[in-house]
Structure formats: structure tokens, C-alpha cells
Short mmCIF file of C-alpha atoms and ligand atoms in Angstrom, two decimals:
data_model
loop_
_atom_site.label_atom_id
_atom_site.label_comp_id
_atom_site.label_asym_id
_atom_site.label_seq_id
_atom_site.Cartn_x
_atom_site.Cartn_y
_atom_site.Cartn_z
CA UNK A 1 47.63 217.01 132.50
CA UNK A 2 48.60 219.38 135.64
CA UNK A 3 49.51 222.34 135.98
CA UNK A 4 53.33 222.99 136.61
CA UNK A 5 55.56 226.17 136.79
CA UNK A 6 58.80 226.48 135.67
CA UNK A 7 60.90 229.80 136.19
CA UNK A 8 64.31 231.25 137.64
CA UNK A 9 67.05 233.47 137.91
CA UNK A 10 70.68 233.64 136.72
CA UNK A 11 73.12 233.85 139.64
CA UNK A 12 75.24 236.77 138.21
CA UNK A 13 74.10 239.02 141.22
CA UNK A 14 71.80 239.57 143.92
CA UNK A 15 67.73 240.09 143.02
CA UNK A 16 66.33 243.51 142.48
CA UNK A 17 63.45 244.93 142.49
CA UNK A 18 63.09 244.72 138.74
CA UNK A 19 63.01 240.94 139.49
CA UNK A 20 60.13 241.47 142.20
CA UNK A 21 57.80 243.53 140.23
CA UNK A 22 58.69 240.99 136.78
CA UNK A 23 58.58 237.83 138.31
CA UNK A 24 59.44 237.20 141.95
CA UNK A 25 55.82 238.49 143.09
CA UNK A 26 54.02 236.78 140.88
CA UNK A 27 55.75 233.66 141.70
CA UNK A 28 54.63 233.51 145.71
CA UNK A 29 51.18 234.96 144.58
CA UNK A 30 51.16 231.83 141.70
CA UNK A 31 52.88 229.71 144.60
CA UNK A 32 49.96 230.08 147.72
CA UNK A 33 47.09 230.43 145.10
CA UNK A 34 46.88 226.49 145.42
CA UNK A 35 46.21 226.54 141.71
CA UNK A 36 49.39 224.49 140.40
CA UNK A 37 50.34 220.71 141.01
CA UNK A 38 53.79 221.72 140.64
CA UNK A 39 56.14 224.26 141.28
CA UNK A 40 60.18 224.45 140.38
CA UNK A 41 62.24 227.71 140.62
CA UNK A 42 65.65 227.22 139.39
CA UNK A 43 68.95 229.01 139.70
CA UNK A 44 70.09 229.02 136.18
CA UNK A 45 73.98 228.50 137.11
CA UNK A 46 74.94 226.98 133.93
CA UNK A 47 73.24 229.32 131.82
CA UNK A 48 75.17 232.45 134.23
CA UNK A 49 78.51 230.58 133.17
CA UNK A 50 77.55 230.91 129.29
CA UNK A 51 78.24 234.80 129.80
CA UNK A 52 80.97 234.45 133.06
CA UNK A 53 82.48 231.22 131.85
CA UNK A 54 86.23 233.64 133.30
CA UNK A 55 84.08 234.38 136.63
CA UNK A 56 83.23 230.58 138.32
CA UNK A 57 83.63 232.41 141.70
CA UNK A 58 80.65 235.35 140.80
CA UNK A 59 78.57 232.51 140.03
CA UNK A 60 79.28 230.46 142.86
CA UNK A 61 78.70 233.16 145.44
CA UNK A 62 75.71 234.43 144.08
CA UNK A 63 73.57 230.83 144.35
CA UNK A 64 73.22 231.69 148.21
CA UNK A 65 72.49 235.31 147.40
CA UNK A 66 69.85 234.21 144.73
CA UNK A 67 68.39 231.21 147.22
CA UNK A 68 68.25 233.72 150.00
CA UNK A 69 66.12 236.67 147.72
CA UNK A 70 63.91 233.62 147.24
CA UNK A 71 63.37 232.30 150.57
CA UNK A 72 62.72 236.34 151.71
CA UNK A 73 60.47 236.87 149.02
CA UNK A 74 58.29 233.96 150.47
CA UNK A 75 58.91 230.79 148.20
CA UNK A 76 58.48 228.01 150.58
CA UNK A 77 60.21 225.40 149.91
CA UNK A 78 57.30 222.82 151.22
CA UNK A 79 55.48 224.31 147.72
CA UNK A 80 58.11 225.05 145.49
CA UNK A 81 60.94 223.33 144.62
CA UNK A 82 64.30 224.92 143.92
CA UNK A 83 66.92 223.61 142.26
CA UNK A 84 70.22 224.45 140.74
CA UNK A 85 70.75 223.85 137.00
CA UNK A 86 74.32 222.67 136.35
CA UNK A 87 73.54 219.59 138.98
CA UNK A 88 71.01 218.18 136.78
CA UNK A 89 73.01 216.78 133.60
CA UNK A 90 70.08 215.44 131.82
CA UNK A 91 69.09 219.36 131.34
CA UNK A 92 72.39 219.29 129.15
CA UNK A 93 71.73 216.08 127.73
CA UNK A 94 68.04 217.73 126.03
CA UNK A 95 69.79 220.78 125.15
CA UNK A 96 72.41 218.86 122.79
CA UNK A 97 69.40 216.79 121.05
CA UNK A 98 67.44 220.07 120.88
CA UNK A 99 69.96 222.13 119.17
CA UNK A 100 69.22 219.42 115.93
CA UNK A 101 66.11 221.30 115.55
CA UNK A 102 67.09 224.77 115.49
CA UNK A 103 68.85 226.51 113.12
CA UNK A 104 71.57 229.08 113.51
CA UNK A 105 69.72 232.10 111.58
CA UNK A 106 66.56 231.37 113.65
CA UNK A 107 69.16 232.08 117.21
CA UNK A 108 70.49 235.08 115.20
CA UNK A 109 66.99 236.43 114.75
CA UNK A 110 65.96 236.35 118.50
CA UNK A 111 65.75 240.28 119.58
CA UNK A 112 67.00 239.33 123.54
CA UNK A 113 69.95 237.36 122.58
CA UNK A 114 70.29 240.47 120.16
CA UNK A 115 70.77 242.71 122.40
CA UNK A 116 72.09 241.26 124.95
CA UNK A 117 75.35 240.37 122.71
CA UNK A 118 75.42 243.82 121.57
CA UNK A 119 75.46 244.82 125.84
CA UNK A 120 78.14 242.70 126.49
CA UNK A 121 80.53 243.83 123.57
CA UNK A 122 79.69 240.07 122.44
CA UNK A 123 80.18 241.07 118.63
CA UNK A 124 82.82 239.51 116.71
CA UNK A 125 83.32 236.69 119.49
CA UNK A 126 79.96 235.39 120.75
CA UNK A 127 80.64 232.13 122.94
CA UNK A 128 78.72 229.46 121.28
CA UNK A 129 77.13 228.51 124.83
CA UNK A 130 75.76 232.14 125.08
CA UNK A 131 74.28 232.17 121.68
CA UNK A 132 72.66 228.51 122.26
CA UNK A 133 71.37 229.34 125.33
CA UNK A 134 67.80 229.58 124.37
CA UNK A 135 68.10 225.96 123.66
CA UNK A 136 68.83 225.38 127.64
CA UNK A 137 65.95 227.27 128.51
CA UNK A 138 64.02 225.62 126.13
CA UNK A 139 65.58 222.03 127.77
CA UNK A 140 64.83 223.76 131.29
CA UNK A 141 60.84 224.25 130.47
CA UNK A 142 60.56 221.28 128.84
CA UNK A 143 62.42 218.72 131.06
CA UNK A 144 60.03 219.95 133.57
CA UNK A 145 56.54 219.48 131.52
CA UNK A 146 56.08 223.36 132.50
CA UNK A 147 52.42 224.30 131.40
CA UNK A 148 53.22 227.94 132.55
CA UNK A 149 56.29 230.66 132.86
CA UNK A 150 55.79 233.98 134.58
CA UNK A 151 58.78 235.96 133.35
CA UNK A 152 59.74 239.28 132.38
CA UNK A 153 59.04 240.24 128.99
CA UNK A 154 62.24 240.03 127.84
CA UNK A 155 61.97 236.44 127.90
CA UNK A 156 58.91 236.59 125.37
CA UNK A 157 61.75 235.63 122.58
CA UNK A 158 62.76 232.14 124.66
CA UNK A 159 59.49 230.68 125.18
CA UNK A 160 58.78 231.56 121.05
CA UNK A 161 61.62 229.73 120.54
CA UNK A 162 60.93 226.54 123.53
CA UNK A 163 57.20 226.28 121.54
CA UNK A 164 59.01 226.03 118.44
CA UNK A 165 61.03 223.47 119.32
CA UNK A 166 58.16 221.52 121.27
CA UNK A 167 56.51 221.53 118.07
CA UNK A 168 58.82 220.38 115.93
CA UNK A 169 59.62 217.35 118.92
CA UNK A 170 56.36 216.40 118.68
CA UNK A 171 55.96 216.67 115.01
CA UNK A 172 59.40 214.47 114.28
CA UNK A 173 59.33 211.84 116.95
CA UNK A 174 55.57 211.85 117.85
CA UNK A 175 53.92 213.64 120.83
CA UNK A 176 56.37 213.96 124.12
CA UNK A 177 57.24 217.55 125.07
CA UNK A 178 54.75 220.06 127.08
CA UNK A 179 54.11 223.29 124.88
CA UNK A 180 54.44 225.85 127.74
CA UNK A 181 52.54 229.11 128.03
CA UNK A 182 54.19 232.71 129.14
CA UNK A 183 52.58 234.80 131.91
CA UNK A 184 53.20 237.97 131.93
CA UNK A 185 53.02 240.50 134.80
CA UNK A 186 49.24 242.15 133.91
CA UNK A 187 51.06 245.98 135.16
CA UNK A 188 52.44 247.37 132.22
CA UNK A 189 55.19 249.03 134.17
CA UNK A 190 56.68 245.71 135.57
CA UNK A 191 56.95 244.06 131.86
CA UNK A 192 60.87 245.78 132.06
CA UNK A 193 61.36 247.84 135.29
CA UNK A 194 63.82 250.79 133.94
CA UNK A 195 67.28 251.20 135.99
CA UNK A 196 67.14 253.89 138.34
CA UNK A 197 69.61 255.24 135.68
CA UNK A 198 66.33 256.08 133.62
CA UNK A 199 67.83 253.09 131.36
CA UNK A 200 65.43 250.94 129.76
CA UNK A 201 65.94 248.03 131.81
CA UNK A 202 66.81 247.64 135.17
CA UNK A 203 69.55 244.63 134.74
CA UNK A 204 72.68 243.47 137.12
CA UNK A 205 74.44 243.79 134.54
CA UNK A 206 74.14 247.31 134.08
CA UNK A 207 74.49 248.41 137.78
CA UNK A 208 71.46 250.42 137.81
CA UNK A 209 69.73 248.68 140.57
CA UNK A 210 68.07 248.56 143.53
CA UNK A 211 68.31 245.18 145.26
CA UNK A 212 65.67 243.61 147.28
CA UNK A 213 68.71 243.26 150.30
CA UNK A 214 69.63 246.53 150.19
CA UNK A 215 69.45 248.68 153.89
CA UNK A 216 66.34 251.24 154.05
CA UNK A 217 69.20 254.11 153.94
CA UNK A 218 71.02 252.68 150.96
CA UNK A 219 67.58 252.38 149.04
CA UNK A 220 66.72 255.50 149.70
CA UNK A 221 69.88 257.19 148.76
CA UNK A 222 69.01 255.75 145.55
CA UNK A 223 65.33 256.97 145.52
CA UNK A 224 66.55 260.09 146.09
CA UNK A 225 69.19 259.92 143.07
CA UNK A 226 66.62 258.54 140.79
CA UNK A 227 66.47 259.59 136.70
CA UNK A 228 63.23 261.93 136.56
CA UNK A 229 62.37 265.08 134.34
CA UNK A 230 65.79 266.40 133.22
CA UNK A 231 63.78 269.42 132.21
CA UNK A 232 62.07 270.02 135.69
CA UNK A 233 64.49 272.66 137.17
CA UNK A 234 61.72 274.45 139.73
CA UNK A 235 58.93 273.27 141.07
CA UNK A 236 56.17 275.65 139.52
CA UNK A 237 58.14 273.61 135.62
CA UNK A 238 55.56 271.89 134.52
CA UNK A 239 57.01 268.09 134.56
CA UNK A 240 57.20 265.49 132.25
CA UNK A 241 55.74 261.71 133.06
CA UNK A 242 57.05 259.89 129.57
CA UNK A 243 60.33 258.28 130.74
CA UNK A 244 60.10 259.71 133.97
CA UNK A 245 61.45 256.62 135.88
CA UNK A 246 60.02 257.69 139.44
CA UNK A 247 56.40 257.76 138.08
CA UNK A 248 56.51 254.38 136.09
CA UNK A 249 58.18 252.61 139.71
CA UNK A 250 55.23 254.25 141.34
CA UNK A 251 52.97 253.02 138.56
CA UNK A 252 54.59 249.21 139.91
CA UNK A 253 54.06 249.41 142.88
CA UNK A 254 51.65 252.05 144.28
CA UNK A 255 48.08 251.38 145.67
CA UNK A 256 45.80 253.67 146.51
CA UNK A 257 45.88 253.18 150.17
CA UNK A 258 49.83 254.64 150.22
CA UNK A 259 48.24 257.72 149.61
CA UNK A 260 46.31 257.28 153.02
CA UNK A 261 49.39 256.26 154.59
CA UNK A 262 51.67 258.73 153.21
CA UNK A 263 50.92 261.76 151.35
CA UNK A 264 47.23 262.83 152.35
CA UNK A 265 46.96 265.70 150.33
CA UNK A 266 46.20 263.42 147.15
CA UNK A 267 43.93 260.44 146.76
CA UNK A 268 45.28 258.59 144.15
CA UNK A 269 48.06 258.43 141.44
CA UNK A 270 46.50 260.59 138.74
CA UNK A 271 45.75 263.16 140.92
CA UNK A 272 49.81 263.23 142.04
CA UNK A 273 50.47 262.46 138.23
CA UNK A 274 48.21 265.85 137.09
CA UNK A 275 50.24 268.04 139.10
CA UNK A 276 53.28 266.97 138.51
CA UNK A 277 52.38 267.92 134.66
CA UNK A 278 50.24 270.93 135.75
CA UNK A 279 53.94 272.25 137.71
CA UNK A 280 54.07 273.17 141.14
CA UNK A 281 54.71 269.40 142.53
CA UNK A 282 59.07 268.99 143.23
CA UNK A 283 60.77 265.78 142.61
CA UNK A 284 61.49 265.81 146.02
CA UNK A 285 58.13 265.04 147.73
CA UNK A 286 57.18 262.81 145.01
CA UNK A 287 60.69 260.56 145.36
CA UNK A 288 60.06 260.82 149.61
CA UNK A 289 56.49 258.91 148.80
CA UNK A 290 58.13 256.53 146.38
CA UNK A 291 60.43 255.67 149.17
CA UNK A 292 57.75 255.34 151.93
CA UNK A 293 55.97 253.40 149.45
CA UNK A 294 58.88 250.98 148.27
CA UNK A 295 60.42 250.78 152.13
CA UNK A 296 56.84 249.46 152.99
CA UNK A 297 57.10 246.86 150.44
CA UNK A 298 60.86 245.76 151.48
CA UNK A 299 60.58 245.56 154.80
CA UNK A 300 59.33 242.24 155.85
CA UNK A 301 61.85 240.57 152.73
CA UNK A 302 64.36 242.04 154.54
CA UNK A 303 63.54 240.95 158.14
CA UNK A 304 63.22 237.60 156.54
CA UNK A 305 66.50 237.58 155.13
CA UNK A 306 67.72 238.24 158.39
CA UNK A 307 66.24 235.22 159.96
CA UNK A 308 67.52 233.06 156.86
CA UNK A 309 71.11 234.33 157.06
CA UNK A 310 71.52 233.11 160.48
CA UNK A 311 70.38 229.48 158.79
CA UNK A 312 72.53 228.84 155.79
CA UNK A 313 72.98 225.15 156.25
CA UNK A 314 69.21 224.81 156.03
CA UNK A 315 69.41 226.71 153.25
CA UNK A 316 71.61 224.52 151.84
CA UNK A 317 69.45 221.19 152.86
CA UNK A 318 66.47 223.09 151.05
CA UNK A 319 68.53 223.42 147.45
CA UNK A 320 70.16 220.43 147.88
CA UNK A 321 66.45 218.17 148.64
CA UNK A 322 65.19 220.59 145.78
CA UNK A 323 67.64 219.60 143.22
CA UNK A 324 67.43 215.74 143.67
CA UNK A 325 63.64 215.55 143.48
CA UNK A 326 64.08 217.93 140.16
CA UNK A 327 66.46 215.71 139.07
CA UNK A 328 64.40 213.02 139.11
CA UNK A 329 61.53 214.66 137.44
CA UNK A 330 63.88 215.69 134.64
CA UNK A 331 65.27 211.73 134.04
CA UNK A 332 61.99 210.90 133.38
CA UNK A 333 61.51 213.29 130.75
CA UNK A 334 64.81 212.53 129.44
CA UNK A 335 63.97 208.85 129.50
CA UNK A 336 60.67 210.00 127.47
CA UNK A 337 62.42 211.98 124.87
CA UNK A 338 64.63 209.26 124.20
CA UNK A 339 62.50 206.75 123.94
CA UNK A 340 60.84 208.71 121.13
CA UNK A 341 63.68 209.35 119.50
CA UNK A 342 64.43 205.64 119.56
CA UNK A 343 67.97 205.95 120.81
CA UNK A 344 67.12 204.33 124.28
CA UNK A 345 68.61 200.59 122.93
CA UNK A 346 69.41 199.15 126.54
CA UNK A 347 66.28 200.44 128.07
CA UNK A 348 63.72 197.61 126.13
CA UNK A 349 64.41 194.57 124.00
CA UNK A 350 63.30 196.27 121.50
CA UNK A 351 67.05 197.56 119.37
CA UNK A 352 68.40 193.79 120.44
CA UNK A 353 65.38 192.17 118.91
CA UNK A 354 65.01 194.20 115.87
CA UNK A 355 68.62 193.09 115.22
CA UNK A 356 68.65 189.79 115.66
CA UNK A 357 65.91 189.42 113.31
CA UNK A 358 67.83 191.97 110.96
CA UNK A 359 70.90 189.58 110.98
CA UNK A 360 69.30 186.29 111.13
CA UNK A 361 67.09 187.00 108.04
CA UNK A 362 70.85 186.80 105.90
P1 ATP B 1 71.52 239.52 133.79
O1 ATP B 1 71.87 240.94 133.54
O2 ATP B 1 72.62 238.70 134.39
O3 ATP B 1 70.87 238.85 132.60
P2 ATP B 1 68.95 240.16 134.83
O4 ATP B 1 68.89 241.29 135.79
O5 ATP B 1 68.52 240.36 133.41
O6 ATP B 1 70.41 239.57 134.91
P3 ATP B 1 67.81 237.50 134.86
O7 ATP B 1 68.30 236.52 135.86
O8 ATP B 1 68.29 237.41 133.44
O9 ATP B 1 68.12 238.97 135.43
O10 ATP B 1 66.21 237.50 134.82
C1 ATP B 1 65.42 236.83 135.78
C2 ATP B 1 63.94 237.12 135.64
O11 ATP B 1 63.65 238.46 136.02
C3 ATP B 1 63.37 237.00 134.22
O12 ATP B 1 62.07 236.47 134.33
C4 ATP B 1 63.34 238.39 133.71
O13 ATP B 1 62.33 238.56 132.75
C5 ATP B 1 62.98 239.16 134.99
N1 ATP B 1 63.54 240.52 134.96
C6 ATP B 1 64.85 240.86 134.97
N2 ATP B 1 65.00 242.19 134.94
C7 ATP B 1 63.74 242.72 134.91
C8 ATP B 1 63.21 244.05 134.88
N3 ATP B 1 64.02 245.11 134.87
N4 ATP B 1 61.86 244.22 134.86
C9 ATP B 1 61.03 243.15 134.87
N5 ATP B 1 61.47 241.89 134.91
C10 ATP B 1 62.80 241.66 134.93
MG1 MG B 2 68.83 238.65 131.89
#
């Protein structure tokens, strides 16, 4: 059996860092370490609609944004294959056989879809599509044969629930569907980037983002606003790291050799980290490394954006080639799951036979 990735985004905005640190990094790294037979990345359209089913149009627009935070992240399309969901039907057609296998209290338990309801003011009128929708992501890993998922950890709750319903597949109609595996980023501070709010989770939804195609002044204008120590009025205050959302983004995505780069005086995090608490170190100088350090990281996704904007139609030829090859991949499956299920009567002789001899035995 090969090795195969499955993973994506929702187009309800563009990508932000949150995505970088939780996923998008990990991807390209996953992507160019030659170590997978197969790689898809979709845009999870149809699953965006479940939430925006009023707002086609934010949807719509945001599939180019998406495709171009991939492309400018480095996905290459020669390696990975990108696709968007709602033009691959049979990923609908697995979801509807899926959703015999799942109860509703088991889709009530699930802690994302949780709070996510609870976000959105969802309460006392949850579209049914929203509340299913960990059935379509478990028809989106599975329709795929996805060994592995590097996600965000907020996404732990889906791929309980895809395994569960691989299992119970399998155990039903006999072994077909691919029990997938989550990765995880290994830095505890990507698992759920905060907002730069200081809010747990930094989420389109929430507008408490910075976005990987932002300019280097609007970024850091937002550095320089970011949540820290509420209680670190002077500079000599000793300062607080818990919750401290500048620390845990440095934490994400500062090495060592920033510090030889750009802020001398110390040689590593804990040292910076140690004064801070000790007092004496202002929010200021700390949020003008964070910049340095994030600006260094954004730079050449931005200059490739650039050089992708001024392509769109091949752009488009890349998600449209992407999508037809997934497609393909995901008949196949389909095919698979129902032939197990036995409801695939023109496909072999098999149904005709069976009743023939059914009705000739009278
Ligand atoms: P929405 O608010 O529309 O749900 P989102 O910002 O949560 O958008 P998704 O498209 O739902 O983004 O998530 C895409 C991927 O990015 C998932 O793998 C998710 O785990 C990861 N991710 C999203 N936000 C963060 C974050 N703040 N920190 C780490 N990973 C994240
Ligand atoms: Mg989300």
C-alpha cells in the first residue's frame, strides 16, 4: 500500500499564517521529502458552502485566493495535486452512504463541530450540511485512500470520526476503505496559532489574522498591535509569557539564527524569554524582532504570489488538470465501495444472474 496525503483548506478567506505554521509548511516540507506516492490538496468548496450556503460569491472568489496561498507557499503542482471539492460528485455520493453509519449523538459529541456552532450563533438552527460535515471529510480522506493528514489540531475530532467510520466500512461490507493517520505539527505552538487578538485561535472567521498576502507594512502594523502582557505597563514590569501571544508566535517560528540576524544582544529564545519575566525587556523591541523574524519568513511567498498573479489562467489549467485526475482517483474508490456494498447491479452479471436464477427456481 503507498503512501498518500490528503489535506486542504476551506475557501471562506485568504490563508494566514495560522494555516502556515498548522499545515501549509508541513505540507511542502511532506511534499519535496520524496517520501509519499501521492499527494492531493483540496479546496474544500462544498464543505465552505455548508456554513455560507447565503454567500456563493465569498466562496467563489476565495478558490483563486486559496490556489494562489498554495502555489506561493511552494506546492508544485508537478507533485501535488489540487483539486476543488464540489467538482467531484462521487465525494457526495460516499458522504450520503457514510452518513448510514454514524449516528446523530456521535456528530453532537464532536468538540470542533461544538464549538464551532456555538461561534457561528449556529444554536437553535444548525444547517444539517454543517452538522454532517465530518461525514464529507471523512468521504474526502477516504475517497482518496489517504494513509496520512497533516492538519491543525482542531481537526483531531474529524479524523476520530473518518477512522470510525473506516472501521465500521470495513467491518459491515468487508475490507475497502484506508484507515488514515493524523500528523500533527511536532511545535506545540502551531497545534492552534492564537489570533493576534490574544484569542485562542487564529481563524478567518474571527478576523484576527494575519494573512500570508498581506504587504510587509500591513503585517507589521499588526505586529505592532499584537495581544501581549496586559499587565506590562513599563518596561522594568516584570512580564508575563502564559498567553502572551507575541512569545508563543515567536515560539512558531523563531530559530536561533534570527537572533544572529536580528537582535544580537541575546542568543536564543530563553534568554529573550528570562528577561522579559525578569522586567526590563519592552514589548516594543520584542514585537520589532517578531516582525524581522516573520517578514523574513513571508517574503519569498509573497514575491511568488506576485509572479502567480500575473498567471491566473495557468492557475486555472493547474486546478482544473488537478481536479480531473482526482476525480478519477475518487470513481475508483467509489466504484470499490459500491461494489462492497453490493449495490453496483449494472457493473457485473452478477445482480442479473442471481435473479434469473431467483425467478426461474418458481
Ligand atoms: P474557518 O474559520 O472558515 O473554518 P479556518 O481559519 O479555521 O477557517 P480552515 O480552512 O478551517 O481554516 O482550516 C484549514 C487548515 O488549517 C486545517 O488543517 C486547520 O487545522 C489549520 N488551521 C486553521 N487555523 C489554524 C491555527 N490558528 N493554527 C494552526 N492550524 C490552523
Ligand atoms: Mg476551520
Amino acid at each position: 500500500m503507498g503512501k498518500i496525503i490528503l489535506t486542504g483548506d476551506r475557501p471562506t478567506g485568504k490563508l494566514h499564517v495560522g494555516h502556515y505554521v498548522g499545515s501549509l509548511k508541513r505540507r511542502v516540507e511532506l511534499q519535496n521529502s520524496g517520501d509519499f506516492d501521492d499527494i492531493f490538496i483540496m479546496i474544500a468548496d462544498a464543505q465552505a458552502l455548508t456554513d455560507n450556503a447565503d454567500n456563493p460569491e465569498k466562496v467563489r472568489q476565495n478558490i483563486m485566493e486559496v490556489a494562489l496561498d498554495y502555489l506561493s507557499c511552494g506546492l508544485d503542482p508537478e507533485k501535488s495535486t489540487i483539486l476543488i471539492q464540489s467538482q467531484i460528485p462521487e465525494l457526495c455520493e460516499l458522504s450520503f452512504y457514510y452518513m448510514n453509519l454514524v449516528t446523530v449523538s456521535r456528530l453532537q459529541r464532536n468538540p470542533t463541530v461544538k464549538s464551532e456552532i456555538q461561534m457561528r450563533n449556529f444554536e437553535a438552527s444548525i444547517p444539517v450540511g454543517f452538522f454532517t460535515y465530518p461525514i464529507s471529510q471523512a468521504a474526502d480522506i477516504t475517497a482518496f485512500k489517504a494513509t496520512t493528514v497533516p492538519v491543525g489540531e482542531d481537526q483531531m475530532p474529524m479524523l476520530e470520526q473518518t477512522k470510525e467510520i473506516v472501521r465500521k466500512f470495513n467491518y459491515v461490507y468487508g475490507d475497502t476503505l484506508v484507515e488514515p493517520e493524523i500528523l500533527l505539527p511536532d511545535n506545540a505552538a502551531c497545534l492552534r496559532l492564537p489570533g493576534i487578538d490574544g484569542k485562542a485561535k487564529m481563524s478567518k472567521s474571527l478576523g484576527n489574522c494575519i494573512y500570508l498576502s498581506e504587504t510587509e507594512e500591513e503585517v507589521k502594523k499588526k505586529v505592532m498591535s499584537m495581544f501581549t502582557d496586559p499587565d506590562h505597563i513599563r518596561v522594568d514590569d516584570p512580564g508575563k509569557l502564559e498567553g502572551n501571544t507575541v512569545f508563543t508566535y515567536l515560539d512558531a517560528f523563531c530559530k536561533e539564527e534570527h537572533f544572529e540576524r536580528y537582535l544580537k544582544d541575546y542568543s536564543c529564545l530563553d534568554e529573550l524569554k528570562a528577561h522579559y519575566k525578569r522586567g526590563g525587556l519592552g514589548d516594543v523591541k520584542v514585537k520589532r524582532f517578531l516582525n524581522a523574524v516573520l517578514q523574513e519568513e513571508l517574503e519569498p511567498i509573497r514575491a511568488r504570489r506576485k509572479k502567480w498573479e500575473k498567471d491566473i489562467s495557468g492557475v486555472y489549467e493547474i486546478l482544473k488538470k488537478g481536479t480531473e485526475r482526482a476525480r478519477e482517483v475518487a470513481a475508483y474508490t467509489l466504484a470499490d465501495v459500491k461494489a462492497a456494498m453490493k449495490i453496483n447491479y449494472f457493473d457485473t452479471a452478477e445482480w442479473l444472474d442471481e435473479q434469473v436464477k431467483k425467478y426461474s427456481a418458481k
